[in-house]
């Protein structure tokens, strides 16, 4: 779906140099390169951040810092990646599914409200595909319950209207969590993640948990984990961050080209833009009736065009999460699993690549 060596070729020398600097430094855990990247991230996002091993760890640590454990419930959309739910189970708590809005693919605040109970300890709002969940509406719906923003897919997206106007993804909730998985909006060349929190008590607690629960070396006050951002990944991320705004703009123009080319294909629903958010186009995801979706995917594959179904099975229907709770209707989540198809959107693509993909899609529906 994304040709990473082609994306990196534009600044390969800088990447090579950044990697050799770490190799030659002899400092392979933490150190100045990690601190420098954390400062870059904090300055850009406008809220304190620190690096961890990956986006799943970031979610787990955020929930641990909120005190989630056995007997607690955490509300999470049924239509998202497994990490958002798996960490709830790992902590001995129970995921309670809520639904998403089919137009935005993001958490439905009314559904989250219905899923609340006296045991609800937190809510995970996922910013799916690069566009922000409506956190203002969610806050109104759920009151004081802490929100963890799973920002794995939406680094750099910004609120453009309402109470949170001007704030970046991940800075509104009690915690924001980032993934630097290579294909993510800001991607490393391996695993990486970060935690964002403007609440200094929560930030310090999460940082301590990520460092074995230590308050100082060899003094362990709480149970923690070992989760750190690797310096080689931090060096790579520092270089890629310089190009982040350019790559996002390029994806925006590719998305606009898809929109223009596909808007008249009546069998397709194109991604809806939300008034309250910018879009970083982690995915360009269209919907088509389930009778077409898999055969369209196969047709494109026959022409050498990759496409992906994110996600084919609602988390509520996964064997691993059979013990979790389905308290409210989640029909939209199940419908989307049958209808979504993500098309390639990679900043190194040419306009002609998009035109070729769109022409194949039109041929499929014309046949
Ligand atoms: C929505 C969402 N949450 C969490 C994660 C987990 O990130 P990581 O792969 O860095 O653990 C991912 C990434 O795959 C994701 O897409």
Short mmCIF file of C-alpha atoms and ligand atoms in Angstrom, two decimals, residues 53-59 79-86 124 126-129 150-154 177-184 190-194 282 311, ligand 1:
data_model
loop_
_atom_site.label_atom_id
_atom_site.label_comp_id
_atom_site.label_asym_id
_atom_site.label_seq_id
_atom_site.Cartn_x
_atom_site.Cartn_y
_atom_site.Cartn_z
CA UNK A 53 8.22 1.46 22.53
CA UNK A 54 5.10 1.50 20.33
CA UNK A 55 1.50 2.70 20.14
CA UNK A 56 0.09 -0.35 21.91
CA UNK A 57 2.38 0.22 24.90
CA UNK A 58 1.32 3.87 24.89
CA UNK A 59 -2.34 2.84 25.24
CA UNK A 79 -14.56 -0.64 14.56
CA UNK A 80 -10.84 -0.06 15.12
CA UNK A 81 -7.51 -1.84 15.28
CA UNK A 82 -7.12 -4.58 17.91
CA UNK A 83 -4.61 -2.65 20.06
CA UNK A 84 -7.27 -0.25 21.29
CA UNK A 85 -9.18 -3.14 22.89
CA UNK A 86 -6.45 -5.65 23.65
CA UNK A 124 -10.86 5.30 24.17
CA UNK A 126 -9.77 6.50 18.16
CA UNK A 127 -9.05 9.12 15.47
CA UNK A 128 -9.47 6.68 12.62
CA UNK A 129 -7.84 7.03 9.19
CA UNK A 150 -5.80 6.84 20.31
CA UNK A 151 -3.91 9.08 17.89
CA UNK A 152 -1.95 6.29 16.17
CA UNK A 153 -3.49 7.22 12.80
CA UNK A 154 -3.87 10.97 13.17
CA UNK A 177 -1.19 8.04 22.39
CA UNK A 178 0.92 7.94 19.24
CA UNK A 179 2.31 5.14 17.12
CA UNK A 180 5.34 5.58 14.88
CA UNK A 181 4.77 2.25 13.09
CA UNK A 182 6.49 2.72 9.70
CA UNK A 183 3.33 3.34 7.68
CA UNK A 184 1.78 5.76 10.17
CA UNK A 190 10.71 0.03 13.21
CA UNK A 191 8.50 0.36 16.26
CA UNK A 192 8.01 3.55 18.23
CA UNK A 193 5.34 5.44 20.09
CA UNK A 194 4.70 8.35 22.42
CA UNK A 282 -3.53 8.07 6.93
CA UNK A 311 -10.93 -3.72 9.24
C1 LIG B 1 -5.77 2.74 15.85
C2 LIG B 1 -4.47 2.12 16.28
N1 LIG B 1 -4.20 2.04 17.59
C3 LIG B 1 -3.04 1.52 18.04
C4 LIG B 1 -2.10 1.02 17.16
C5 LIG B 1 -0.89 0.37 17.72
O1 LIG B 1 0.31 0.91 17.34
P1 LIG B 1 1.64 0.04 17.33
O2 LIG B 1 1.61 -0.83 16.13
O3 LIG B 1 2.72 1.08 17.29
O4 LIG B 1 1.68 -0.74 18.61
C6 LIG B 1 -2.34 1.10 15.78
C7 LIG B 1 -1.32 0.64 14.81
O5 LIG B 1 -1.21 -0.28 14.20
C8 LIG B 1 -3.56 1.65 15.33
O6 LIG B 1 -3.84 1.72 14.02
#
